mmCIF file of C-alpha atoms in Angstrom:
data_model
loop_
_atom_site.group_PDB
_atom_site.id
_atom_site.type_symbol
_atom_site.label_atom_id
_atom_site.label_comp_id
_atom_site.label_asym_id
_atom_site.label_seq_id
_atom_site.Cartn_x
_atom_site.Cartn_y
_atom_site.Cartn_z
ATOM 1 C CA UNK A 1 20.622 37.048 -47.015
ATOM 2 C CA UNK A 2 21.692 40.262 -44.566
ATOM 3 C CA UNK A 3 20.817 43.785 -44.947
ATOM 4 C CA UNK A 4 20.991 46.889 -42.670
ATOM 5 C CA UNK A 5 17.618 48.311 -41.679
ATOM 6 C CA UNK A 6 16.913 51.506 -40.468
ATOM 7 C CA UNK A 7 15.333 52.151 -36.861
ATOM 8 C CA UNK A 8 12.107 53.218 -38.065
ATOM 9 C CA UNK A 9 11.122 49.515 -38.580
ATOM 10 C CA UNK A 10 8.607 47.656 -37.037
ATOM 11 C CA UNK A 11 9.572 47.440 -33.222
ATOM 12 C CA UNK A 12 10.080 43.473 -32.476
ATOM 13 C CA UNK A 13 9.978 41.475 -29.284
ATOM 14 C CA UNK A 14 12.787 40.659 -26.958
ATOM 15 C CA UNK A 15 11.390 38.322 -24.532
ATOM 16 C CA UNK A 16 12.453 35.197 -24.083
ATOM 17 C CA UNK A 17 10.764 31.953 -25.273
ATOM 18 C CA UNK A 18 10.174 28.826 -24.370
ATOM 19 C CA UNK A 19 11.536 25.460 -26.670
ATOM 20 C CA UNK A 20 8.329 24.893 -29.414
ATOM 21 C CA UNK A 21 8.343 22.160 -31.457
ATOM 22 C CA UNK A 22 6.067 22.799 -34.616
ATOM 23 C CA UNK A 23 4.625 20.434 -36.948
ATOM 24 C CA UNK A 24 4.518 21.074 -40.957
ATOM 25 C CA UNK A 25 3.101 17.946 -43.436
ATOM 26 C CA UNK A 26 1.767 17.631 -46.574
ATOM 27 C CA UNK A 27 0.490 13.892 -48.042
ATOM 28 C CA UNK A 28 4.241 12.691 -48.195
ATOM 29 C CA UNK A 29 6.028 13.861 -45.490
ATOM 30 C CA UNK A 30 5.909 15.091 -41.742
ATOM 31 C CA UNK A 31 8.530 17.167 -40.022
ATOM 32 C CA UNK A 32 9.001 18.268 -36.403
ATOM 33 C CA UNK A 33 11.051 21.234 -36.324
ATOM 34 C CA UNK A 34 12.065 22.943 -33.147
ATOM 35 C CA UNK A 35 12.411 26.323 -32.538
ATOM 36 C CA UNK A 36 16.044 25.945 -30.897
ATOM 37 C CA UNK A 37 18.409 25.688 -33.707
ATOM 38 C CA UNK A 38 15.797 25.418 -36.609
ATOM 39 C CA UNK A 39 16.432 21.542 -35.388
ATOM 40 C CA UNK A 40 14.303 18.884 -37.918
ATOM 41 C CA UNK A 41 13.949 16.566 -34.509
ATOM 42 C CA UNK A 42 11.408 14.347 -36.850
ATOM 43 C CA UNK A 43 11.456 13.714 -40.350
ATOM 44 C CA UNK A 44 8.761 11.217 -41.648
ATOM 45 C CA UNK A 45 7.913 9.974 -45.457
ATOM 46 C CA UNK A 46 4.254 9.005 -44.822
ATOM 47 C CA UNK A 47 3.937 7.050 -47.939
ATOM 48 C CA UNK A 48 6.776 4.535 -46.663
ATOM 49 C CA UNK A 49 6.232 1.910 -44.188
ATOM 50 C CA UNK A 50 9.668 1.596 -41.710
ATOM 51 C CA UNK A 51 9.660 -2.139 -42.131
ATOM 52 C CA UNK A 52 7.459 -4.472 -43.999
ATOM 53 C CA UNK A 53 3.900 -5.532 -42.682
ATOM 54 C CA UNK A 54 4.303 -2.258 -40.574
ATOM 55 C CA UNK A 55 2.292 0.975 -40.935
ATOM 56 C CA UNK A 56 5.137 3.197 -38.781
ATOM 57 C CA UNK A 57 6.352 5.114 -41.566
ATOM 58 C CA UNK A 58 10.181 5.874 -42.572
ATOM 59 C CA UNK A 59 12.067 7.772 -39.866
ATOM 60 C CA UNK A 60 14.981 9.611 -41.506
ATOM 61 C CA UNK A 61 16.213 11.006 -38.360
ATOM 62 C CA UNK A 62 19.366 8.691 -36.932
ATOM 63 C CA UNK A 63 20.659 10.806 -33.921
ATOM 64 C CA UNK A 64 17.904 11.495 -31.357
ATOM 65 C CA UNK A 65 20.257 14.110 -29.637
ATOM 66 C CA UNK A 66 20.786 16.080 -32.924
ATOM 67 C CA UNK A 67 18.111 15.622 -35.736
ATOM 68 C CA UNK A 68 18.209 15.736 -39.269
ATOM 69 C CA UNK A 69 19.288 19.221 -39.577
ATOM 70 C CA UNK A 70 20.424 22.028 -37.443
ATOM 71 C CA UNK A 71 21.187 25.974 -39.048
ATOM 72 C CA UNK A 72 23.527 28.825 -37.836
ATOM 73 C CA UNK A 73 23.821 31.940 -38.486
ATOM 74 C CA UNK A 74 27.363 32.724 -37.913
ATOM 75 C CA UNK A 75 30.470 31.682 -35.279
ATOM 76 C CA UNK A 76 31.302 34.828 -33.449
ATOM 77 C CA UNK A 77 29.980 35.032 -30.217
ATOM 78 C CA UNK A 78 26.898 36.900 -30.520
ATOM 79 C CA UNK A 79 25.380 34.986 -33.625
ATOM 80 C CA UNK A 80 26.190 31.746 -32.052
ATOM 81 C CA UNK A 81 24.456 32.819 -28.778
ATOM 82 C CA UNK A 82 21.838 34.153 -30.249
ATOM 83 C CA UNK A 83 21.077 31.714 -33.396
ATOM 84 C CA UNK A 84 20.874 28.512 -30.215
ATOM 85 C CA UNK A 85 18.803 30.019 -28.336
ATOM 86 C CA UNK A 86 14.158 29.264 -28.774
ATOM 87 C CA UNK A 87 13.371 31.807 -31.137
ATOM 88 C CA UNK A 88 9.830 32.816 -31.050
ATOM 89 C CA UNK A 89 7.614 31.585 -33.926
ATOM 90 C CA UNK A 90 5.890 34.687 -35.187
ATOM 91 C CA UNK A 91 4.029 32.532 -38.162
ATOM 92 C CA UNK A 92 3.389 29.016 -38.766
ATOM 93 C CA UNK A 93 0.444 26.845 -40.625
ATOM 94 C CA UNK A 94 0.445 23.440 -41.876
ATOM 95 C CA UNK A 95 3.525 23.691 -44.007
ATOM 96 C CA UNK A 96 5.429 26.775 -42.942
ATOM 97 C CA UNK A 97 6.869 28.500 -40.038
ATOM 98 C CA UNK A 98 8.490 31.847 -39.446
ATOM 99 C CA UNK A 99 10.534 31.740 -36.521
ATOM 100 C CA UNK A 100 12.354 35.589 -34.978
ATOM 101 C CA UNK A 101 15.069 36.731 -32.460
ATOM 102 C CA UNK A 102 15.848 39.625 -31.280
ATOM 103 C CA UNK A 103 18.653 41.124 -29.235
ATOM 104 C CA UNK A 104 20.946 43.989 -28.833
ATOM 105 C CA UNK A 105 19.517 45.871 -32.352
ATOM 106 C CA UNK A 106 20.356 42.376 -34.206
ATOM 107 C CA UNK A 107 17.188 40.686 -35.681
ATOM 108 C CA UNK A 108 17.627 36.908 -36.692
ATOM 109 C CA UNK A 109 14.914 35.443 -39.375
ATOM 110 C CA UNK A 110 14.922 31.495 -40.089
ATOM 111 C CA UNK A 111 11.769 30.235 -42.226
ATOM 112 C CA UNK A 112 11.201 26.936 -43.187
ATOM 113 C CA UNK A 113 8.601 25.679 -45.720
ATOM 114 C CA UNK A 114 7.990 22.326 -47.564
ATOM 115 C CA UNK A 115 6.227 22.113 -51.035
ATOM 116 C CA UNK A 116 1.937 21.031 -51.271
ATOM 117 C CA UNK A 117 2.778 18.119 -51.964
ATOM 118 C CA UNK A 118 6.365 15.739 -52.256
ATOM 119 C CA UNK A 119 9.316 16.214 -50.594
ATOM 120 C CA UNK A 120 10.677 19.104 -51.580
ATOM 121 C CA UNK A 121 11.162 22.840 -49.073
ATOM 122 C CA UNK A 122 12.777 25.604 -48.816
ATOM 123 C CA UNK A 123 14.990 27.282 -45.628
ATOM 124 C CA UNK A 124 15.310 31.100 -45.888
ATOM 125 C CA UNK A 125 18.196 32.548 -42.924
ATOM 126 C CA UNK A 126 18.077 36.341 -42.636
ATOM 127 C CA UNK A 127 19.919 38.945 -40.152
ATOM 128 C CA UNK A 128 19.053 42.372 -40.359
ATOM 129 C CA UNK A 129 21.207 44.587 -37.937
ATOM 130 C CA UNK A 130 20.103 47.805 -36.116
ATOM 131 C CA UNK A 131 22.764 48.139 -33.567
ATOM 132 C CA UNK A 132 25.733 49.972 -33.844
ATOM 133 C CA UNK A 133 28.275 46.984 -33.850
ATOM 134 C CA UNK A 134 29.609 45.793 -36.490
ATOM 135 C CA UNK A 135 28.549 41.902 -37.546
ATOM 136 C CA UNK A 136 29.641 39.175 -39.914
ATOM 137 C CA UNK A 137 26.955 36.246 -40.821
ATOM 138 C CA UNK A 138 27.726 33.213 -41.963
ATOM 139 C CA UNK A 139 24.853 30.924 -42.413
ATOM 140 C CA UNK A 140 25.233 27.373 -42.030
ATOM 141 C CA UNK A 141 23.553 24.104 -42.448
ATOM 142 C CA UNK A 142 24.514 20.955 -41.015
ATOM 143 C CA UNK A 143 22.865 17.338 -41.803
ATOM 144 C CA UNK A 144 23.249 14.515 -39.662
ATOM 145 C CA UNK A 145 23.365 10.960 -39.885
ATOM 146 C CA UNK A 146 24.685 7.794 -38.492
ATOM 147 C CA UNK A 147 24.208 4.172 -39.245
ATOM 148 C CA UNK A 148 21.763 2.007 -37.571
ATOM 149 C CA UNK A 149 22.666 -1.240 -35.998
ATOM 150 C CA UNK A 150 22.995 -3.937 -38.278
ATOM 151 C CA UNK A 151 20.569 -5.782 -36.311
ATOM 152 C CA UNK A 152 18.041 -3.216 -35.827
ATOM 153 C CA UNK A 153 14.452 -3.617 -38.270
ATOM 154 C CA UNK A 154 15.223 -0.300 -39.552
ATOM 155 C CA UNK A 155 18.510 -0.661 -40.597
ATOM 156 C CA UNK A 156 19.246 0.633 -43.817
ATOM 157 C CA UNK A 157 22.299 -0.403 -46.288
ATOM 158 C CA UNK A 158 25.140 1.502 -46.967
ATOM 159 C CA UNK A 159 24.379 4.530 -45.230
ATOM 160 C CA UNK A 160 26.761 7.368 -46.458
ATOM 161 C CA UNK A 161 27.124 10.940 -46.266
ATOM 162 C CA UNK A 162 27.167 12.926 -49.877
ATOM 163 C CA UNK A 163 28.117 16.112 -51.263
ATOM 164 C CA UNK A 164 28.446 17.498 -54.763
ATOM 165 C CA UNK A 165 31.168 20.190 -55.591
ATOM 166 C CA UNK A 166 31.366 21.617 -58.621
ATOM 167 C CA UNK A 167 29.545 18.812 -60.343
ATOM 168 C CA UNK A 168 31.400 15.598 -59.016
ATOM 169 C CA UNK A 169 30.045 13.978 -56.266
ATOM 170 C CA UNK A 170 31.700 12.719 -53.238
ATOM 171 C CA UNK A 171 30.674 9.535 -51.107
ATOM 172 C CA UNK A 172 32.114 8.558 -47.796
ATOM 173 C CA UNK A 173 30.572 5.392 -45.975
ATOM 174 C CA UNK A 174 29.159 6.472 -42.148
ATOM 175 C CA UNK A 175 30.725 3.252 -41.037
ATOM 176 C CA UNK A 176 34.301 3.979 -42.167
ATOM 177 C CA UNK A 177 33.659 7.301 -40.768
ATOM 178 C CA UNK A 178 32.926 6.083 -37.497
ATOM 179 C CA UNK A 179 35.343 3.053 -37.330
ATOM 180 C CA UNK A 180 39.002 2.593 -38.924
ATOM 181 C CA UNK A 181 40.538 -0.884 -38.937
ATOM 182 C CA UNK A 182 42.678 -3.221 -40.362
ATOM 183 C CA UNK A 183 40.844 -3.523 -43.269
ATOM 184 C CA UNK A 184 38.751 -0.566 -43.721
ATOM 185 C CA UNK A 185 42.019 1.489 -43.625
ATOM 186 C CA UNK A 186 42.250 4.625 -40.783
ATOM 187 C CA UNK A 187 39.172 6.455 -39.658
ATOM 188 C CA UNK A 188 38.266 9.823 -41.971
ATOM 189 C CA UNK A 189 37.128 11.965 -39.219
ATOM 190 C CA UNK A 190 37.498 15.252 -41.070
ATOM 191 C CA UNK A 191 37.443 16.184 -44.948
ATOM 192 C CA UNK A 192 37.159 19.706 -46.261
ATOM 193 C CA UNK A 193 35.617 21.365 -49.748
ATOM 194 C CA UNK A 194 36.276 24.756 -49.925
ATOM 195 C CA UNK A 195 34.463 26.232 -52.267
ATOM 196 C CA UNK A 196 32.100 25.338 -55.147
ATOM 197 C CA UNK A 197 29.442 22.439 -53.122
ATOM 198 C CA UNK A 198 25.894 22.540 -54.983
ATOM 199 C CA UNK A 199 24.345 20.078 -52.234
ATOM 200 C CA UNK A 200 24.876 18.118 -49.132
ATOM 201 C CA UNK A 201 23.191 15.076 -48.105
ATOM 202 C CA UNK A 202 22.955 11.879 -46.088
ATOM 203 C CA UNK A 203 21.549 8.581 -47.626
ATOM 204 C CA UNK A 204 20.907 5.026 -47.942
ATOM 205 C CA UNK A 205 20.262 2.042 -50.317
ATOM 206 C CA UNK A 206 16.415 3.684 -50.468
ATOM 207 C CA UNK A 207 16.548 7.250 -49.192
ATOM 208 C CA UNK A 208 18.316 10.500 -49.737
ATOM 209 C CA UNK A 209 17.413 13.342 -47.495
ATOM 210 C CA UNK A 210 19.627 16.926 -49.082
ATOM 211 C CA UNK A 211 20.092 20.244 -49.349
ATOM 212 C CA UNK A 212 21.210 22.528 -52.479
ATOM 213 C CA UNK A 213 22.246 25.595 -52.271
ATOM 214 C CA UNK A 214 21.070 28.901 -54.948
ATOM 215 C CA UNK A 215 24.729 30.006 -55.540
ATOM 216 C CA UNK A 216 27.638 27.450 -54.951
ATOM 217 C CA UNK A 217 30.201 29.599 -55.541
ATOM 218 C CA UNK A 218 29.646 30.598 -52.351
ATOM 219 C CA UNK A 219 29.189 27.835 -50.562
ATOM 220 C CA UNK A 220 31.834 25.635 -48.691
ATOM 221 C CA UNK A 221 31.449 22.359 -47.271
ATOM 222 C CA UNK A 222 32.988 20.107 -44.113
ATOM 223 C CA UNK A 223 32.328 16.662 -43.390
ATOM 224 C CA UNK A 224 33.326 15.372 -40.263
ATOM 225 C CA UNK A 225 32.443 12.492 -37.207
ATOM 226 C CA UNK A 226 31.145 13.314 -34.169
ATOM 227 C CA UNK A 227 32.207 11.366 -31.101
ATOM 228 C CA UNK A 228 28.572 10.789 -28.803
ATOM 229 C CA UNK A 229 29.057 12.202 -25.263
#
């Protein structure tokens, strides 16, 4: 969502904030979410137990260095600059969080809730700008996954990323993402759906962690490997 405002509203802060990582959980699951990025640096399903006989319950976060999920609110310099950087958390309780920004007249908004109980949530993005230049959003989600080690405890089978465009679903394996070969066939580093994607997601044999969209017309979708650095 992005409106214009007029300057009579509510003055807001422009300090700058330290990185916050805030806490939100219900019975079923537990997420860490920092205020850098929106970044979900800890997603946990409380009811599930990582490995047999243990009590550490299911991690769905694979890449330390990124999380499960990271939002943007648009490429052009200023959005990017500003959307990365802490943004101070103006609200939070046990299962929501209002996070703010402001800079230069241009207000960024990112809440993120989860439901009283399952695993269900919901991420609102919103720019409101009172400056006199002229701004494009684009709001963006990214999900991100990679296969564990085969020989790790908590490996999980046929790990995959996901997406659903305009009703048919697409699966590509993380490992043939990662790794091309003789057999596997070349790499797929990059595929593109331009328009029409209802949901994104990353899973396994057990898990699926997603997220729809209210209007996929709207909505387009890249899938692509990351090289670590």
């Amino acid at each position: 969502h992005s409106d214009r405002a007029s300057a009579a509203d509510t003055e807001l802060s422009t300090g700058r904030f330290d990185r916050v990582v805030t806490t939100l959980a219900n019975d079923d699951l537990r997420l860490q979410v920092s205020n850098a990025g929106g970044r979900i640096e800890s997603a946990e399903l409380a009811r599930f137990a990582s490995r047999v006989g243990e009590k550490d319950p299911v991690q769905l976060v694979t890449m330390d260095d990124r999380g499960l999920l990271e939002t943007s609110f648009g490429d052009s310099d200023l959005l990017e600059t500003l959307g990365a950087q802490p943004f101070e958390v103006v609200a939070a309780d046990a299962r929501s969080l209002t996070q703010r920004l402001e800079r230069g007249g241009v207000e960024l908004v990112r809440r993120i809730s989860i439901d009283p109980d399952g695993y269900g949530g919901e991420l609102r993005l919103r720019v409101v700008n009172r400056g006199a230049q002229t701004i494009e959003p684009r709001f963006e989600v990214s999900l991100f996954g990679r296969e564990r080690p085969t020989e790790a405890l908590d490996h999980f089978q046929n790990a995959q990323l996901v997406v659903s465009v305009d009703g048919s679903l697409e699966r590509v394996l993380l490992s043939g993402l990662e790794v091309g070969g003789m057999f596997s066939g070349p790499s797929r580093t990059q595929e593109s759906y331009p328009f029409g994607v209802e949901w994104i997601g990353v899973e396994s044999q057990y898990f699926l962690a997603a997220v729809t969209v209210d209007a996929p017309r709207n909505y387009e979708g890249l899938q692509e490997s990351i090289v670590a650095q």
